[in-house]
PDB file of C-alpha atoms and ligand atoms in Angstrom:
ATOM      1  CA  MET N 102    -201.609  77.241  -9.701  1.00  0.00           C
ATOM      2  CA  ILE N 103    -198.498  79.005 -10.947  1.00  0.00           C
ATOM      3  CA  VAL N 104    -195.998  80.650  -8.607  1.00  0.00           C
ATOM      4  CA  ALA N 105    -193.556  83.107 -10.180  1.00  0.00           C
ATOM      5  CA  ILE N 106    -190.380  83.838  -8.243  1.00  0.00           C
ATOM      6  CA  ASP N 107    -187.931  86.435  -9.497  1.00  0.00           C
ATOM      7  CA  GLY N 108    -184.933  88.257  -8.105  1.00  0.00           C
ATOM      8  CA  PRO N 109    -181.204  88.850  -8.448  1.00  0.00           C
ATOM      9  CA  ALA N 110    -178.483  86.199  -8.050  1.00  0.00           C
ATOM     10  CA  GLY N 111    -177.936  84.895  -4.541  1.00  0.00           C
ATOM     11  CA  ALA N 112    -181.198  86.221  -3.058  1.00  0.00           C
ATOM     12  CA  GLY N 113    -182.506  82.754  -2.183  1.00  0.00           C
ATOM     13  CA  LYS N 114    -184.968  82.170  -5.044  1.00  0.00           C
ATOM     14  CA  GLY N 115    -183.928  78.586  -5.728  1.00  0.00           C
ATOM     15  CA  THR N 116    -184.024  77.497  -2.097  1.00  0.00           C
ATOM     16  CA  LEU N 117    -187.479  79.009  -1.699  1.00  0.00           C
ATOM     17  CA  ALA N 118    -188.839  77.625  -4.988  1.00  0.00           C
ATOM     18  CA  ARG N 119    -187.649  74.068  -4.260  1.00  0.00           C
ATOM     19  CA  ARG N 120    -189.217  74.140  -0.815  1.00  0.00           C
ATOM     20  CA  LEU N 121    -192.543  75.470  -2.081  1.00  0.00           C
ATOM     21  CA  ALA N 122    -192.528  72.784  -4.770  1.00  0.00           C
ATOM     22  CA  ARG N 123    -192.018  70.012  -2.210  1.00  0.00           C
ATOM     23  CA  GLU N 124    -194.537  71.365   0.238  1.00  0.00           C
ATOM     24  CA  PHE N 125    -197.363  72.030  -2.233  1.00  0.00           C
ATOM     25  CA  ASN N 126    -196.776  69.308  -4.848  1.00  0.00           C
ATOM     26  CA  LEU N 127    -195.697  71.755  -7.555  1.00  0.00           C
ATOM     27  CA  ALA N 128    -193.350  71.051 -10.459  1.00  0.00           C
ATOM     28  CA  TYR N 129    -190.224  73.197 -10.244  1.00  0.00           C
ATOM     29  CA  LEU N 130    -188.438  74.855 -13.142  1.00  0.00           C
ATOM     30  CA  ASP N 131    -185.171  76.664 -12.520  1.00  0.00           C
ATOM     31  CA  THR N 132    -185.229  78.892 -15.609  1.00  0.00           C
ATOM     32  CA  GLY N 133    -181.699  80.140 -14.894  1.00  0.00           C
ATOM     33  CA  ALA N 134    -180.540  76.593 -15.692  1.00  0.00           C
ATOM     34  CA  LEU N 135    -181.890  77.017 -19.242  1.00  0.00           C
ATOM     35  CA  TYR N 136    -179.757  80.124 -19.781  1.00  0.00           C
ATOM     36  CA  ARG N 137    -176.794  78.456 -18.087  1.00  0.00           C
ATOM     37  CA  ALA N 138    -177.130  75.431 -20.380  1.00  0.00           C
ATOM     38  CA  VAL N 139    -177.221  77.702 -23.437  1.00  0.00           C
ATOM     39  CA  GLY N 140    -174.203  79.682 -22.165  1.00  0.00           C
ATOM     40  CA  LEU N 141    -172.230  76.527 -21.477  1.00  0.00           C
ATOM     41  CA  ARG N 142    -172.974  75.063 -24.891  1.00  0.00           C
ATOM     42  CA  VAL N 143    -171.676  78.230 -26.533  1.00  0.00           C
ATOM     43  CA  LEU N 144    -168.482  78.027 -24.460  1.00  0.00           C
ATOM     44  CA  GLU N 145    -168.096  74.358 -25.391  1.00  0.00           C
ATOM     45  CA  MET N 146    -168.467  75.290 -29.066  1.00  0.00           C
ATOM     46  CA  GLY N 147    -165.496  77.628 -28.525  1.00  0.00           C
ATOM     47  CA  ALA N 148    -167.679  80.662 -29.323  1.00  0.00           C
ATOM     48  CA  ASP N 149    -168.409  83.927 -27.500  1.00  0.00           C
ATOM     49  CA  PRO N 150    -171.618  83.859 -25.392  1.00  0.00           C
ATOM     50  CA  ALA N 151    -172.298  87.455 -26.456  1.00  0.00           C
ATOM     51  CA  ASP N 152    -172.341  86.415 -30.137  1.00  0.00           C
ATOM     52  CA  PRO N 153    -176.034  86.388 -31.170  1.00  0.00           C
ATOM     53  CA  ALA N 154    -175.691  83.778 -33.948  1.00  0.00           C
ATOM     54  CA  SER N 155    -173.900  81.189 -31.769  1.00  0.00           C
ATOM     55  CA  ALA N 156    -176.118  81.786 -28.739  1.00  0.00           C
ATOM     56  CA  THR N 157    -179.340  81.662 -30.740  1.00  0.00           C
ATOM     57  CA  HIS N 158    -178.286  78.419 -32.417  1.00  0.00           C
ATOM     58  CA  ALA N 159    -177.486  76.917 -28.988  1.00  0.00           C
ATOM     59  CA  ALA N 160    -180.875  78.035 -27.594  1.00  0.00           C
ATOM     60  CA  ARG N 161    -182.874  76.689 -30.538  1.00  0.00           C
ATOM     61  CA  THR N 162    -181.210  73.276 -30.348  1.00  0.00           C
ATOM     62  CA  LEU N 163    -181.047  73.025 -26.543  1.00  0.00           C
ATOM     63  CA  ASP N 164    -181.490  69.564 -25.015  1.00  0.00           C
ATOM     64  CA  VAL N 165    -183.383  70.190 -21.763  1.00  0.00           C
ATOM     65  CA  SER N 166    -182.613  66.722 -20.354  1.00  0.00           C
ATOM     66  CA  GLY N 167    -179.328  67.828 -18.741  1.00  0.00           C
ATOM     67  CA  LEU N 168    -180.547  70.761 -16.663  1.00  0.00           C
ATOM     68  CA  ASP N 169    -179.451  69.245 -13.359  1.00  0.00           C
ATOM     69  CA  SER N 170    -175.798  68.857 -14.389  1.00  0.00           C
ATOM     70  CA  PRO N 171    -173.511  70.188 -11.588  1.00  0.00           C
ATOM     71  CA  ARG N 172    -171.358  71.832 -14.282  1.00  0.00           C
ATOM     72  CA  LEU N 173    -174.188  74.357 -14.810  1.00  0.00           C
ATOM     73  CA  ARG N 174    -173.611  75.721 -11.301  1.00  0.00           C
ATOM     74  CA  ASP N 175    -170.048  76.876 -12.090  1.00  0.00           C
ATOM     75  CA  GLU N 176    -169.314  80.583 -12.217  1.00  0.00           C
ATOM     76  CA  ASP N 177    -168.237  80.488 -15.880  1.00  0.00           C
ATOM     77  CA  ALA N 178    -171.655  79.040 -16.762  1.00  0.00           C
ATOM     78  CA  ALA N 179    -173.313  81.828 -14.726  1.00  0.00           C
ATOM     79  CA  ASP N 180    -171.316  84.495 -16.500  1.00  0.00           C
ATOM     80  CA  ALA N 181    -172.035  83.027 -19.943  1.00  0.00           C
ATOM     81  CA  ALA N 182    -175.743  82.680 -18.993  1.00  0.00           C
ATOM     82  CA  SER N 183    -176.062  86.343 -18.218  1.00  0.00           C
ATOM     83  CA  LYS N 184    -174.486  87.206 -21.602  1.00  0.00           C
ATOM     84  CA  VAL N 185    -176.686  84.917 -23.712  1.00  0.00           C
ATOM     85  CA  ALA N 186    -179.721  86.079 -21.701  1.00  0.00           C
ATOM     86  CA  ALA N 187    -179.317  89.611 -23.075  1.00  0.00           C
ATOM     87  CA  ILE N 188    -179.930  88.384 -26.642  1.00  0.00           C
ATOM     88  CA  PRO N 189    -183.646  88.722 -27.582  1.00  0.00           C
ATOM     89  CA  ALA N 190    -183.655  85.711 -29.962  1.00  0.00           C
ATOM     90  CA  VAL N 191    -182.274  83.496 -27.179  1.00  0.00           C
ATOM     91  CA  ARG N 192    -185.062  84.585 -24.828  1.00  0.00           C
ATOM     92  CA  ALA N 193    -187.662  84.046 -27.553  1.00  0.00           C
ATOM     93  CA  ALA N 194    -186.350  80.525 -28.212  1.00  0.00           C
ATOM     94  CA  LEU N 195    -186.757  79.577 -24.529  1.00  0.00           C
ATOM     95  CA  LEU N 196    -190.149  81.175 -23.950  1.00  0.00           C
ATOM     96  CA  ASP N 197    -192.485  78.440 -25.222  1.00  0.00           C
ATOM     97  CA  PHE N 198    -190.755  75.746 -23.186  1.00  0.00           C
ATOM     98  CA  GLN N 199    -191.159  77.780 -19.983  1.00  0.00           C
ATOM     99  CA  ARG N 200    -194.793  78.691 -20.646  1.00  0.00           C
ATOM    100  CA  ASN N 201    -195.670  75.153 -21.563  1.00  0.00           C
ATOM    101  CA  PHE N 202    -194.038  73.843 -18.377  1.00  0.00           C
ATOM    102  CA  ALA N 203    -196.037  76.341 -16.301  1.00  0.00           C
ATOM    103  CA  LYS N 204    -199.362  75.517 -17.958  1.00  0.00           C
ATOM    104  CA  ASN N 205    -198.886  71.740 -18.213  1.00  0.00           C
ATOM    105  CA  PRO N 206    -196.779  70.719 -15.224  1.00  0.00           C
ATOM    106  CA  PRO N 207    -195.609  67.105 -15.352  1.00  0.00           C
ATOM    107  CA  SER N 208    -198.004  64.710 -13.611  1.00  0.00           C
ATOM    108  CA  PRO N 209    -198.726  64.219 -10.697  1.00  0.00           C
ATOM    109  CA  CYS N 210    -197.985  67.870  -9.889  1.00  0.00           C
ATOM    110  CA  THR N 211    -200.963  70.154  -9.591  1.00  0.00           C
ATOM    111  CA  GLY N 212    -199.181  73.382 -10.436  1.00  0.00           C
ATOM    112  CA  ALA N 213    -195.771  74.849 -11.087  1.00  0.00           C
ATOM    113  CA  VAL N 214    -193.231  77.144  -9.530  1.00  0.00           C
ATOM    114  CA  LEU N 215    -190.737  78.856 -11.817  1.00  0.00           C
ATOM    115  CA  ASP N 216    -187.843  81.001 -10.695  1.00  0.00           C
ATOM    116  CA  GLY N 217    -185.817  83.441 -12.764  1.00  0.00           C
ATOM    117  CA  ARG N 218    -185.669  87.109 -13.668  1.00  0.00           C
ATOM    118  CA  ASP N 219    -188.735  87.696 -15.854  1.00  0.00           C
ATOM    119  CA  ILE N 220    -191.252  85.065 -14.749  1.00  0.00           C
ATOM    120  CA  GLY N 221    -193.761  87.506 -13.256  1.00  0.00           C
ATOM    121  CA  THR N 222    -193.253  90.128 -15.958  1.00  0.00           C
ATOM    122  CA  VAL N 223    -192.956  88.127 -19.209  1.00  0.00           C
ATOM    123  CA  VAL N 224    -193.148  84.336 -18.911  1.00  0.00           C
ATOM    124  CA  CYS N 225    -196.215  84.068 -16.638  1.00  0.00           C
ATOM    125  CA  PRO N 226    -197.689  87.560 -16.289  1.00  0.00           C
ATOM    126  CA  ASP N 227    -201.010  86.048 -15.120  1.00  0.00           C
ATOM    127  CA  ALA N 228    -199.495  83.972 -12.290  1.00  0.00           C
ATOM    128  CA  PRO N 229    -201.751  84.323  -9.226  1.00  0.00           C
ATOM    129  CA  LEU N 230    -198.744  84.519  -6.890  1.00  0.00           C
ATOM    130  CA  LYS N 231    -195.597  86.481  -7.744  1.00  0.00           C
ATOM    131  CA  ILE N 232    -192.773  86.893  -5.288  1.00  0.00           C
ATOM    132  CA  PHE N 233    -189.731  89.076  -5.882  1.00  0.00           C
ATOM    133  CA  VAL N 234    -186.947  87.872  -3.604  1.00  0.00           C
ATOM    134  CA  THR N 235    -184.106  90.245  -2.968  1.00  0.00           C
ATOM    135  CA  ALA N 236    -181.307  90.950  -0.452  1.00  0.00           C
ATOM    136  CA  SER N 237    -178.460  93.435  -0.120  1.00  0.00           C
ATOM    137  CA  LEU N 238    -175.567  92.990  -2.526  1.00  0.00           C
ATOM    138  CA  GLU N 239    -173.136  92.240   0.311  1.00  0.00           C
ATOM    139  CA  GLU N 240    -175.394  89.580   1.806  1.00  0.00           C
ATOM    140  CA  ARG N 241    -175.972  87.940  -1.572  1.00  0.00           C
ATOM    141  CA  ALA N 242    -172.215  87.854  -2.217  1.00  0.00           C
ATOM    142  CA  ARG N 243    -171.619  86.424   1.260  1.00  0.00           C
ATOM    143  CA  ARG N 244    -174.160  83.640   0.674  1.00  0.00           C
ATOM    144  CA  ARG N 245    -172.826  82.822  -2.782  1.00  0.00           C
ATOM    145  CA  THR N 246    -169.229  82.686  -1.443  1.00  0.00           C
ATOM    146  CA  LEU N 247    -170.251  80.247   1.317  1.00  0.00           C
ATOM    147  CA  GLU N 248    -172.175  78.146  -1.205  1.00  0.00           C
ATOM    148  CA  LEU N 249    -169.101  77.890  -3.448  1.00  0.00           C
ATOM    149  CA  GLN N 250    -166.801  77.157  -0.497  1.00  0.00           C
ATOM    150  CA  ASP N 251    -169.195  74.416   0.642  1.00  0.00           C
ATOM    151  CA  LYS N 252    -168.674  72.811  -2.748  1.00  0.00           C
ATOM    152  CA  GLY N 253    -164.906  72.897  -2.164  1.00  0.00           C
ATOM    153  CA  ILE N 254    -164.337  75.847  -4.505  1.00  0.00           C
ATOM    154  CA  ASP N 255    -161.719  78.328  -3.305  1.00  0.00           C
ATOM    155  CA  ALA N 256    -163.986  81.412  -3.582  1.00  0.00           C
ATOM    156  CA  ILE N 257    -162.966  84.895  -2.430  1.00  0.00           C
ATOM    157  CA  GLN N 258    -165.831  87.156  -1.378  1.00  0.00           C
ATOM    158  CA  ASP N 259    -164.456  90.317  -3.064  1.00  0.00           C
ATOM    159  CA  ARG N 260    -164.187  88.468  -6.373  1.00  0.00           C
ATOM    160  CA  VAL N 261    -167.681  86.987  -6.003  1.00  0.00           C
ATOM    161  CA  LEU N 262    -168.982  90.485  -5.201  1.00  0.00           C
ATOM    162  CA  ALA N 263    -167.348  91.982  -8.308  1.00  0.00           C
ATOM    163  CA  ASP N 264    -168.788  89.215 -10.525  1.00  0.00           C
ATOM    164  CA  MET N 265    -172.201  89.721  -8.955  1.00  0.00           C
ATOM    165  CA  ILE N 266    -172.170  93.482  -9.613  1.00  0.00           C
ATOM    166  CA  ALA N 267    -171.334  92.840 -13.285  1.00  0.00           C
ATOM    167  CA  ARG N 268    -174.035  90.189 -13.616  1.00  0.00           C
ATOM    168  CA  ASP N 269    -176.683  92.305 -11.801  1.00  0.00           C
ATOM    169  CA  GLU N 270    -175.947  95.215 -14.133  1.00  0.00           C
ATOM    170  CA  ARG N 271    -176.269  93.063 -17.252  1.00  0.00           C
ATOM    171  CA  ASP N 272    -179.498  91.444 -15.996  1.00  0.00           C
ATOM    172  CA  ARG N 273    -181.079  94.779 -14.974  1.00  0.00           C
ATOM    173  CA  ASP N 274    -179.963  96.950 -17.848  1.00  0.00           C
ATOM    174  CA  ARG N 275    -180.713  94.722 -20.843  1.00  0.00           C
ATOM    175  CA  LYS N 276    -183.513  95.909 -23.118  1.00  0.00           C
ATOM    176  CA  THR N 277    -185.437  92.620 -23.352  1.00  0.00           C
ATOM    177  CA  ALA N 278    -187.110  91.265 -20.204  1.00  0.00           C
ATOM    178  CA  PRO N 279    -184.745  92.878 -17.686  1.00  0.00           C
ATOM    179  CA  LEU N 280    -184.678  91.800 -14.067  1.00  0.00           C
ATOM    180  CA  ALA N 281    -187.600  93.649 -12.478  1.00  0.00           C
ATOM    181  CA  ALA N 282    -190.385  93.095  -9.985  1.00  0.00           C
ATOM    182  CA  ALA N 283    -193.834  92.863 -11.582  1.00  0.00           C
ATOM    183  CA  ASN N 284    -196.220  95.572 -10.372  1.00  0.00           C
ATOM    184  CA  ASP N 285    -198.285  92.963  -8.566  1.00  0.00           C
ATOM    185  CA  ALA N 286    -195.319  91.048  -7.064  1.00  0.00           C
ATOM    186  CA  ILE N 287    -194.797  90.811  -3.328  1.00  0.00           C
ATOM    187  CA  VAL N 288    -191.251  91.913  -2.530  1.00  0.00           C
ATOM    188  CA  LEU N 289    -189.427  89.861   0.106  1.00  0.00           C
ATOM    189  CA  ASP N 290    -186.163  91.397   1.273  1.00  0.00           C
ATOM    190  CA  THR N 291    -184.328  88.432   2.772  1.00  0.00           C
ATOM    191  CA  THR N 292    -181.214  90.309   3.956  1.00  0.00           C
ATOM    192  CA  GLU N 293    -182.133  89.722   7.578  1.00  0.00           C
ATOM    193  CA  MET N 294    -184.212  86.574   7.125  1.00  0.00           C
ATOM    194  CA  ASN N 295    -183.108  82.961   7.247  1.00  0.00           C
ATOM    195  CA  ALA N 296    -184.378  80.360   4.789  1.00  0.00           C
ATOM    196  CA  ASP N 297    -187.069  79.112   7.203  1.00  0.00           C
ATOM    197  CA  ALA N 298    -188.501  82.596   7.716  1.00  0.00           C
ATOM    198  CA  VAL N 299    -188.578  83.218   3.953  1.00  0.00           C
ATOM    199  CA  PHE N 300    -190.331  79.913   3.376  1.00  0.00           C
ATOM    200  CA  ASP N 301    -192.901  80.520   6.149  1.00  0.00           C
ATOM    201  CA  ARG N 302    -193.816  83.892   4.678  1.00  0.00           C
ATOM    202  CA  ALA N 303    -194.122  82.521   1.122  1.00  0.00           C
ATOM    203  CA  ALA N 304    -196.072  79.461   2.267  1.00  0.00           C
ATOM    204  CA  ALA N 305    -198.542  81.719   4.091  1.00  0.00           C
ATOM    205  CA  LEU N 306    -198.988  83.734   0.898  1.00  0.00           C
ATOM    206  CA  PHE N 307    -199.495  80.551  -1.111  1.00  0.00           C
ATOM    207  CA  ARG N 308    -202.120  79.229   1.309  1.00  0.00           C
ATOM    208  CA  SER N 309    -204.013  82.485   1.354  1.00  0.00           C
ATOM    209  CA  ARG N 310    -204.013  82.698  -2.468  1.00  0.00           C
ATOM    210  CA  THR N 311    -205.195  79.141  -2.965  1.00  0.00           C
ATOM    211  CA  GLY N 312    -207.179  78.404   0.154  1.00  0.00           C
ATOM    212  CA  ARG N 313    -205.078  75.224   0.403  1.00  0.00           C
ATOM    213  CA  ILE N 314    -203.311  73.765   3.375  1.00  0.00           C
ATOM    214  CA  ALA N 315    -200.071  71.803   3.149  1.00  0.00           C
ATOM    215  CA  ASP N 316    -200.436  68.021   2.762  1.00  0.00           C
TER     216      ASP N 316
HETATM  217  O1  LIG A 262    -180.720  82.342 -11.627  1.00  0.00           O
HETATM  218  P1  LIG A 262    -179.333  82.050 -12.238  1.00  0.00           P
HETATM  219  O2  LIG A 262    -178.197  82.687 -11.503  1.00  0.00           O
HETATM  220  O3  LIG A 262    -179.104  80.593 -12.438  1.00  0.00           O
HETATM  221  O4  LIG A 262    -179.399  82.706 -13.711  1.00  0.00           O
HETATM  222  C1  LIG A 262    -178.282  82.727 -14.580  1.00  0.00           C
HETATM  223  C2  LIG A 262    -178.444  83.883 -15.555  1.00  0.00           C
HETATM  224  O5  LIG A 262    -179.514  83.618 -16.444  1.00  0.00           O
HETATM  225  C3  LIG A 262    -178.742  85.228 -14.933  1.00  0.00           C
HETATM  226  O6  LIG A 262    -177.592  86.016 -14.798  1.00  0.00           O
HETATM  227  C4  LIG A 262    -179.712  85.888 -15.871  1.00  0.00           C
HETATM  228  C5  LIG A 262    -180.250  84.796 -16.714  1.00  0.00           C
HETATM  229  N1  LIG A 262    -181.679  84.546 -16.507  1.00  0.00           N
HETATM  230  C6  LIG A 262    -182.571  85.340 -17.184  1.00  0.00           C
HETATM  231  O7  LIG A 262    -182.162  86.265 -17.872  1.00  0.00           O
HETATM  232  N2  LIG A 262    -183.904  85.095 -17.099  1.00  0.00           N
HETATM  233  C7  LIG A 262    -184.369  84.096 -16.337  1.00  0.00           C
HETATM  234  N3  LIG A 262    -185.694  83.869 -16.280  1.00  0.00           N
HETATM  235  C8  LIG A 262    -183.472  83.279 -15.605  1.00  0.00           C
HETATM  236  C9  LIG A 262    -182.115  83.557 -15.690  1.00  0.00           C
END
């Protein structure tokens, strides 16, 4: 069973994906972390994340063992991620790893949940369950600001909002695998939903698609 979760930044994809993974014994891949890791490596090399040669080199030689590093959650990593993600050769370099993870989830998991921007459209177009999670721009910026403040970062909502608009535009307007809901995705607008309500709705969809009940 493969669950594809896509949507813009701050919509609640990660929270939902992690919870589905725990509940249904699925392996979880945060594909944004791959792009963040590539972006960060380019910054650490002292290069420009928008430079195709540097970004492609970083993607082709990426070490996927450090994907849970807290440094990847920083806003400069997010910004660099969205720039490297617009480069077709970077996306191509990361595709096999994502597809392989989805098809051969690490044991003892019986399936996989991947979240990102193009999971339902490009990475796993045959996934039996695709969810596109979205929320209003203001709500997403509010959530992201609180998340940063919780981590002790002095975030200002107007600044977070401006960064989010720039990142949304880059993710939506790029030519290769732009942020988009697959035709067969179920769209969940979480603007007025809390995390429990989002999870309950997605879990009901999962159960009805698989005929499974939670362990
Ligand atoms: O989900 P996130 O905020 O960690 O993603 C960081 C950036 O990576 C995002 O701005 C766009 C890019 N990304 C992508 O292009 N495709 C994916 N499947 C996942 C993320």
